């Protein structure tokens, strides 16, 4: 007999708390809920944050992060998980230990480094630890353009350079990568997926708005929710792009700075398809 709990898709986020509710754990849990996945969390740091910026960061001990993961895994179970802000090497290492120990998968790694307002969310000295610990365990890595440049050590101002960077990130051990296009210039925001076999693009019109706080968290959480439901990667990325595009297109106009996106919009405007996707080789 199938029990109720075995039909519920369970998604875990391991990330920082954003008191302003637009990014981090809060964005992830809202996204999981909207996509019908049961959300669980392991908090790595508490940030004092609003739409005007990050006003304080309080890292948790690595052991506290590990114990949250233990508690979730040992009782509730995990169908897919993602990581977001992880500020230092000891937290990175203990998360990697738990991912391996419990064979947690599929894992989406959002290599959060710097907040939109400029605050450093990952210690510079921990960048190489991220490459050595979590990236080799990832089903998908989702860097934005500046993060992909840090990971590869290259300027990525052409599509060919971004394709080469995607290959380089797979050489680090990840199974797939999406280099996100939010930081590109021009009239489109195009995300580039490489799964080791072929390239795919997911394109939306670039929306002119200052309310893009937490777009990366929301995107990677949406991929994670869809993977938790058992969707293939390509389909999960397509849905995530649709989710984040609607969330940006229907802003809430909250706060005096970079406001949050609208996590209700995917459900509320369900008949609006705004993106196009194309396979590339
Ligand atoms: N102005 C925009 N118009 C349309 N789509 C956008 C815009 N900005 C970002 N996106 C989309 O949002 C998603 C996140 O991309 P982005 O490059 O902003 O990530 P990020 O910098 O990691 O986000 P954050 O750090 O705010 O969490 C991608 O799918 C990207 O294409
Ligand atoms: C806890 C936390 N995680 C991630 C981000 C990145 O989001 P953004 O680049 O939009 O500031 C953030 N600001 N805070």
Short mmCIF file of C-alpha atoms and ligand atoms in Angstrom, two decimals:
data_model
loop_
_atom_site.label_atom_id
_atom_site.label_comp_id
_atom_site.label_asym_id
_atom_site.label_seq_id
_atom_site.Cartn_x
_atom_site.Cartn_y
_atom_site.Cartn_z
CA UNK A 1 0.00 0.00 0.00
CA UNK A 2 1.27 3.50 -0.81
CA UNK A 3 1.31 5.64 2.33
CA UNK A 4 0.48 9.34 2.17
CA UNK A 5 4.05 10.36 3.06
CA UNK A 6 5.59 8.37 0.19
CA UNK A 7 3.60 10.49 -2.30
CA UNK A 8 4.81 13.80 -0.89
CA UNK A 9 7.93 15.22 -2.55
CA UNK A 10 10.40 16.38 0.10
CA UNK A 11 12.86 19.18 -0.65
CA UNK A 12 15.63 20.38 1.67
CA UNK A 13 17.39 23.75 1.47
CA UNK A 14 20.73 24.35 3.19
CA UNK A 15 21.22 28.12 3.07
CA UNK A 16 21.23 31.43 4.92
CA UNK A 17 18.21 33.14 6.43
CA UNK A 18 17.15 36.46 4.88
CA UNK A 19 15.06 38.41 7.40
CA UNK A 20 13.65 40.44 4.50
CA UNK A 21 12.06 37.31 3.05
CA UNK A 22 13.19 37.76 -0.57
CA UNK A 23 16.23 35.47 -0.79
CA UNK A 24 17.83 32.58 1.08
CA UNK A 25 15.86 30.06 3.11
CA UNK A 26 12.70 32.18 2.93
CA UNK A 27 12.68 32.35 -0.89
CA UNK A 28 13.45 28.64 -1.09
CA UNK A 29 10.62 27.54 1.21
CA UNK A 30 8.09 29.81 -0.55
CA UNK A 31 9.15 28.37 -3.90
CA UNK A 32 8.97 24.76 -2.68
CA UNK A 33 5.46 25.38 -1.34
CA UNK A 34 4.25 27.01 -4.57
CA UNK A 35 5.51 24.01 -6.54
CA UNK A 36 3.87 21.46 -4.24
CA UNK A 37 7.00 20.15 -2.58
CA UNK A 38 7.27 19.84 1.20
CA UNK A 39 10.03 22.23 2.26
CA UNK A 40 12.61 21.63 5.00
CA UNK A 41 15.65 23.68 5.99
CA UNK A 42 19.10 23.65 7.53
CA UNK A 43 20.18 27.22 8.26
CA UNK A 44 23.87 28.06 7.77
CA UNK A 45 23.81 31.72 8.81
CA UNK A 46 21.36 34.35 10.00
CA UNK A 47 21.55 37.57 8.01
CA UNK A 48 20.13 40.89 9.14
CA UNK A 49 18.76 41.96 5.80
CA UNK A 50 16.10 44.02 4.05
CA UNK A 51 15.65 45.43 0.56
CA UNK A 52 18.29 48.07 1.31
CA UNK A 53 21.07 45.58 1.96
CA UNK A 54 22.77 43.10 4.28
CA UNK A 55 23.31 44.77 7.66
CA UNK A 56 24.78 41.82 9.57
CA UNK A 57 25.84 38.18 9.15
CA UNK A 58 25.89 35.66 12.01
CA UNK A 59 27.34 32.33 10.92
CA UNK A 60 26.21 29.20 12.75
CA UNK A 61 28.69 26.57 13.96
CA UNK A 62 29.23 23.85 11.37
CA UNK A 63 28.04 21.31 13.94
CA UNK A 64 24.64 23.05 14.22
CA UNK A 65 24.24 22.90 10.44
CA UNK A 66 25.10 19.19 10.45
CA UNK A 67 22.66 18.44 13.26
CA UNK A 68 19.80 20.09 11.34
CA UNK A 69 20.60 17.92 8.32
CA UNK A 70 20.82 14.80 10.53
CA UNK A 71 17.44 15.55 12.11
CA UNK A 72 15.71 15.99 8.75
CA UNK A 73 17.29 12.97 7.07
CA UNK A 74 16.87 10.56 9.97
CA UNK A 75 13.16 11.25 10.34
CA UNK A 76 11.51 12.87 7.30
CA UNK A 77 13.72 11.90 4.34
CA UNK A 78 14.88 13.99 1.38
CA UNK A 79 13.97 13.58 -2.32
CA UNK A 80 16.12 16.50 -3.53
CA UNK A 81 18.20 19.22 -1.90
CA UNK A 82 19.88 22.52 -2.69
CA UNK A 83 22.56 24.65 -1.13
CA UNK A 84 22.66 28.46 -1.12
CA UNK A 85 24.69 30.83 1.06
CA UNK A 86 27.41 28.89 2.90
CA UNK A 87 29.81 31.39 4.32
CA UNK A 88 32.89 29.39 5.27
CA UNK A 89 34.99 26.29 4.62
CA UNK A 90 34.07 24.36 7.76
CA UNK A 91 30.35 24.55 6.94
CA UNK A 92 31.05 23.56 3.31
CA UNK A 93 33.06 20.55 4.48
CA UNK A 94 30.47 19.30 6.95
CA UNK A 95 27.65 19.61 4.39
CA UNK A 96 29.70 17.60 1.88
CA UNK A 97 30.31 15.00 4.59
CA UNK A 98 26.56 14.64 5.23
CA UNK A 99 25.68 14.56 1.51
CA UNK A 100 28.11 11.66 1.06
CA UNK A 101 27.25 9.88 4.31
CA UNK A 102 23.51 9.81 3.55
CA UNK A 103 23.97 9.65 -0.25
CA UNK A 104 21.69 12.69 -0.59
CA UNK A 105 20.72 13.40 -4.21
CA UNK A 106 19.94 15.05 -6.50
CA UNK A 107 21.89 18.03 -5.16
CA UNK A 108 21.55 21.51 -6.68
CA UNK A 109 24.46 23.79 -5.75
CA UNK A 110 23.80 27.51 -6.03
CA UNK A 111 27.33 28.90 -5.50
CA UNK A 112 26.20 32.11 -3.77
CA UNK A 113 29.18 34.46 -3.34
CA UNK A 114 28.08 38.11 -3.26
CA UNK A 115 24.66 39.67 -2.53
CA UNK A 116 23.16 42.03 -5.15
CA UNK A 117 23.98 44.92 -2.80
CA UNK A 118 27.68 43.92 -2.72
CA UNK A 119 27.94 42.11 0.66
CA UNK A 120 30.33 39.16 0.66
CA UNK A 121 28.31 36.00 1.48
CA UNK A 122 31.13 33.45 0.96
CA UNK A 123 34.59 34.09 2.39
CA UNK A 124 37.08 34.51 -0.47
CA UNK A 125 39.34 31.85 1.11
CA UNK A 126 36.44 29.35 0.90
CA UNK A 127 35.98 29.61 -2.88
CA UNK A 128 38.39 26.75 -3.56
CA UNK A 129 36.71 24.64 -0.84
CA UNK A 130 33.41 25.03 -2.68
CA UNK A 131 35.06 23.70 -5.84
CA UNK A 132 36.65 20.77 -4.00
CA UNK A 133 33.73 19.74 -1.78
CA UNK A 134 30.21 20.43 -3.09
CA UNK A 135 30.62 20.95 -6.82
CA UNK A 136 31.80 17.35 -7.44
CA UNK A 137 28.61 16.11 -5.71
CA UNK A 138 26.21 18.29 -7.70
CA UNK A 139 23.56 17.13 -10.12
CA UNK A 140 23.40 20.78 -11.14
CA UNK A 141 25.44 23.91 -10.36
CA UNK A 142 23.74 27.28 -10.97
CA UNK A 143 26.29 30.13 -11.02
CA UNK A 144 25.38 33.62 -12.13
CA UNK A 145 27.83 35.25 -14.52
CA UNK A 146 30.23 36.74 -11.91
CA UNK A 147 30.21 33.44 -9.98
CA UNK A 148 31.02 31.48 -13.15
CA UNK A 149 33.91 33.90 -13.75
CA UNK A 150 35.27 33.28 -10.24
CA UNK A 151 34.89 29.49 -10.59
CA UNK A 152 36.69 29.38 -13.91
CA UNK A 153 39.05 32.34 -13.48
CA UNK A 154 38.02 33.70 -16.91
CA UNK A 155 36.12 36.68 -18.31
CA UNK A 156 32.92 35.33 -19.88
CA UNK A 157 31.79 38.06 -22.22
CA UNK A 158 31.01 35.86 -25.24
CA UNK A 159 28.73 32.86 -25.71
CA UNK A 160 31.72 30.73 -26.72
CA UNK A 161 33.51 31.69 -23.50
CA UNK A 162 30.41 30.75 -21.48
CA UNK A 163 30.21 27.38 -23.24
CA UNK A 164 33.87 26.73 -22.48
CA UNK A 165 33.26 27.74 -18.84
CA UNK A 166 30.35 25.28 -18.65
CA UNK A 167 32.66 22.48 -19.82
CA UNK A 168 35.25 23.55 -17.25
CA UNK A 169 32.66 23.40 -14.43
CA UNK A 170 31.70 19.85 -15.50
CA UNK A 171 35.39 18.95 -15.39
CA UNK A 172 35.24 19.88 -11.67
CA UNK A 173 32.88 16.94 -11.21
CA UNK A 174 29.38 18.41 -11.53
CA UNK A 175 26.92 16.51 -13.75
CA UNK A 176 25.38 19.67 -15.24
CA UNK A 177 25.56 23.45 -15.02
CA UNK A 178 23.31 26.40 -15.78
CA UNK A 179 25.14 29.69 -16.25
CA UNK A 180 22.38 32.20 -15.50
CA UNK A 181 21.90 35.26 -17.65
CA UNK A 182 20.55 37.82 -15.19
CA UNK A 183 23.83 39.78 -15.30
CA UNK A 184 24.07 39.81 -19.12
CA UNK A 185 23.41 43.00 -21.04
CA UNK A 186 20.81 43.32 -23.78
CA UNK A 187 17.11 42.75 -24.26
CA UNK A 188 17.05 39.08 -23.23
CA UNK A 189 17.97 37.14 -20.11
CA UNK A 190 19.27 33.80 -21.39
CA UNK A 191 20.32 30.92 -19.17
CA UNK A 192 22.74 28.38 -20.67
CA UNK A 193 22.47 24.73 -19.61
CA UNK A 194 25.15 22.14 -20.32
CA UNK A 195 24.46 18.53 -19.31
CA UNK A 196 27.67 17.01 -20.60
CA UNK A 197 26.11 16.10 -23.96
CA UNK A 198 24.49 19.23 -25.32
CA UNK A 199 23.82 22.90 -24.67
CA UNK A 200 20.31 24.26 -24.16
CA UNK A 201 19.19 27.86 -23.74
CA UNK A 202 16.22 29.24 -21.83
CA UNK A 203 15.38 32.78 -22.81
CA UNK A 204 13.03 35.45 -21.50
CA UNK A 205 12.73 39.11 -22.31
CA UNK A 206 14.86 41.15 -19.88
CA UNK A 207 12.42 42.80 -17.48
CA UNK A 208 13.33 46.31 -16.43
CA UNK A 209 12.85 46.37 -12.65
CA UNK A 210 14.84 46.90 -9.45
CA UNK A 211 12.91 44.06 -7.76
CA UNK A 212 15.26 41.16 -8.49
CA UNK A 213 16.38 40.33 -4.96
CA UNK A 214 16.62 36.56 -4.60
CA UNK A 215 16.11 35.58 -8.24
CA UNK A 216 18.98 33.07 -8.09
CA UNK A 217 17.70 31.45 -4.88
CA UNK A 218 14.20 31.23 -6.33
CA UNK A 219 15.45 29.68 -9.58
CA UNK A 220 17.56 26.99 -7.89
CA UNK A 221 14.79 26.22 -5.40
CA UNK A 222 12.33 25.73 -8.25
CA UNK A 223 14.71 23.30 -9.98
CA UNK A 224 15.09 21.42 -6.68
CA UNK A 225 11.32 21.18 -6.13
CA UNK A 226 10.83 19.77 -9.63
CA UNK A 227 13.70 17.28 -9.21
CA UNK A 228 12.14 16.19 -5.89
CA UNK A 229 8.99 15.33 -7.84
CA UNK A 230 11.08 13.18 -10.17
CA UNK A 231 11.12 15.47 -13.20
CA UNK A 232 14.02 15.14 -15.67
CA UNK A 233 16.63 17.90 -15.36
CA UNK A 234 15.80 19.71 -18.60
CA UNK A 235 12.13 19.94 -17.75
CA UNK A 236 12.93 21.02 -14.18
CA UNK A 237 15.13 23.86 -15.48
CA UNK A 238 12.46 24.96 -17.98
CA UNK A 239 9.81 25.14 -15.24
CA UNK A 240 12.23 26.99 -12.93
CA UNK A 241 12.95 29.59 -15.60
CA UNK A 242 9.21 30.05 -16.11
CA UNK A 243 8.68 30.33 -12.34
CA UNK A 244 11.37 32.98 -11.81
CA UNK A 245 10.38 34.97 -14.90
CA UNK A 246 6.78 35.31 -13.73
CA UNK A 247 8.04 36.16 -10.21
CA UNK A 248 10.08 39.05 -11.70
CA UNK A 249 7.39 40.12 -14.17
CA UNK A 250 4.75 40.71 -11.47
CA UNK A 251 6.64 42.58 -8.73
CA UNK A 252 5.22 43.26 -5.27
CA UNK A 253 6.81 46.72 -5.00
CA UNK A 254 7.89 46.12 -1.39
CA UNK A 255 10.65 48.03 0.40
CA UNK A 256 12.76 51.02 -0.59
CA UNK A 257 15.59 49.15 -2.33
CA UNK A 258 16.00 45.92 -4.32
CA UNK A 259 12.64 44.33 -3.54
CA UNK A 260 11.69 40.66 -3.48
CA UNK A 261 10.17 38.82 -6.41
CA UNK A 262 6.58 37.57 -6.41
CA UNK A 263 6.49 33.92 -5.46
CA UNK A 264 2.71 33.78 -6.00
CA UNK A 265 2.93 34.79 -9.64
CA UNK A 266 3.61 31.34 -11.12
CA UNK A 267 0.31 30.09 -9.69
CA UNK A 268 -1.63 33.33 -10.17
CA UNK A 269 -0.69 33.83 -13.84
CA UNK A 270 -0.63 30.16 -14.73
CA UNK A 271 -1.65 30.64 -18.37
CA UNK A 272 1.15 33.07 -19.22
CA UNK A 273 4.12 31.37 -20.87
CA UNK A 274 6.88 33.92 -21.13
CA UNK A 275 10.01 31.97 -21.94
CA UNK A 276 11.34 30.13 -24.93
CA UNK A 277 13.79 27.26 -24.83
CA UNK A 278 15.96 25.78 -27.48
CA UNK A 279 18.29 22.83 -27.77
CA UNK A 280 21.78 23.68 -28.98
CA UNK A 281 24.69 21.43 -29.74
N1 LIG B 1 15.83 41.47 -15.31
C1 LIG B 1 15.55 40.20 -15.55
N2 LIG B 1 14.60 39.87 -16.46
C2 LIG B 1 14.31 38.57 -16.73
N3 LIG B 1 14.91 37.54 -16.11
C3 LIG B 1 15.87 37.80 -15.19
C4 LIG B 1 16.23 39.13 -14.85
N4 LIG B 1 17.19 39.09 -13.88
C5 LIG B 1 17.41 37.80 -13.62
N5 LIG B 1 16.62 37.00 -14.41
C6 LIG B 1 16.56 35.52 -14.37
O1 LIG B 1 16.54 35.16 -13.00
C7 LIG B 1 17.30 33.97 -12.79
C8 LIG B 1 18.43 34.27 -11.81
O2 LIG B 1 19.46 34.91 -12.53
P1 LIG B 1 20.55 35.88 -11.91
O3 LIG B 1 21.66 35.92 -12.88
O4 LIG B 1 19.90 37.16 -11.50
O5 LIG B 1 20.96 35.08 -10.59
P2 LIG B 1 21.66 35.60 -9.29
O6 LIG B 1 22.52 36.79 -9.58
O7 LIG B 1 22.28 34.41 -8.68
O8 LIG B 1 20.44 36.06 -8.41
P3 LIG B 1 20.45 36.52 -6.87
O9 LIG B 1 21.89 36.70 -6.48
O10 LIG B 1 19.63 37.75 -6.85
O11 LIG B 1 19.79 35.46 -6.06
C9 LIG B 1 17.76 33.53 -14.17
O12 LIG B 1 16.83 32.61 -14.69
C10 LIG B 1 17.76 34.83 -14.96
O13 LIG B 1 17.62 34.61 -16.36
C1 LIG B 2 20.65 34.67 2.83
C2 LIG B 2 20.91 35.12 1.44
N1 LIG B 2 21.13 34.21 0.47
C3 LIG B 2 21.35 34.61 -0.80
C4 LIG B 2 21.36 35.95 -1.14
C5 LIG B 2 21.65 36.37 -2.57
O1 LIG B 2 20.59 37.08 -3.13
P1 LIG B 2 20.80 38.52 -3.82
O2 LIG B 2 21.99 38.40 -4.74
O3 LIG B 2 19.55 38.81 -4.55
O4 LIG B 2 21.09 39.52 -2.72
C6 LIG B 2 21.14 36.87 -0.09
N2 LIG B 2 21.13 38.20 -0.32
N3 LIG B 2 20.91 36.43 1.18
#
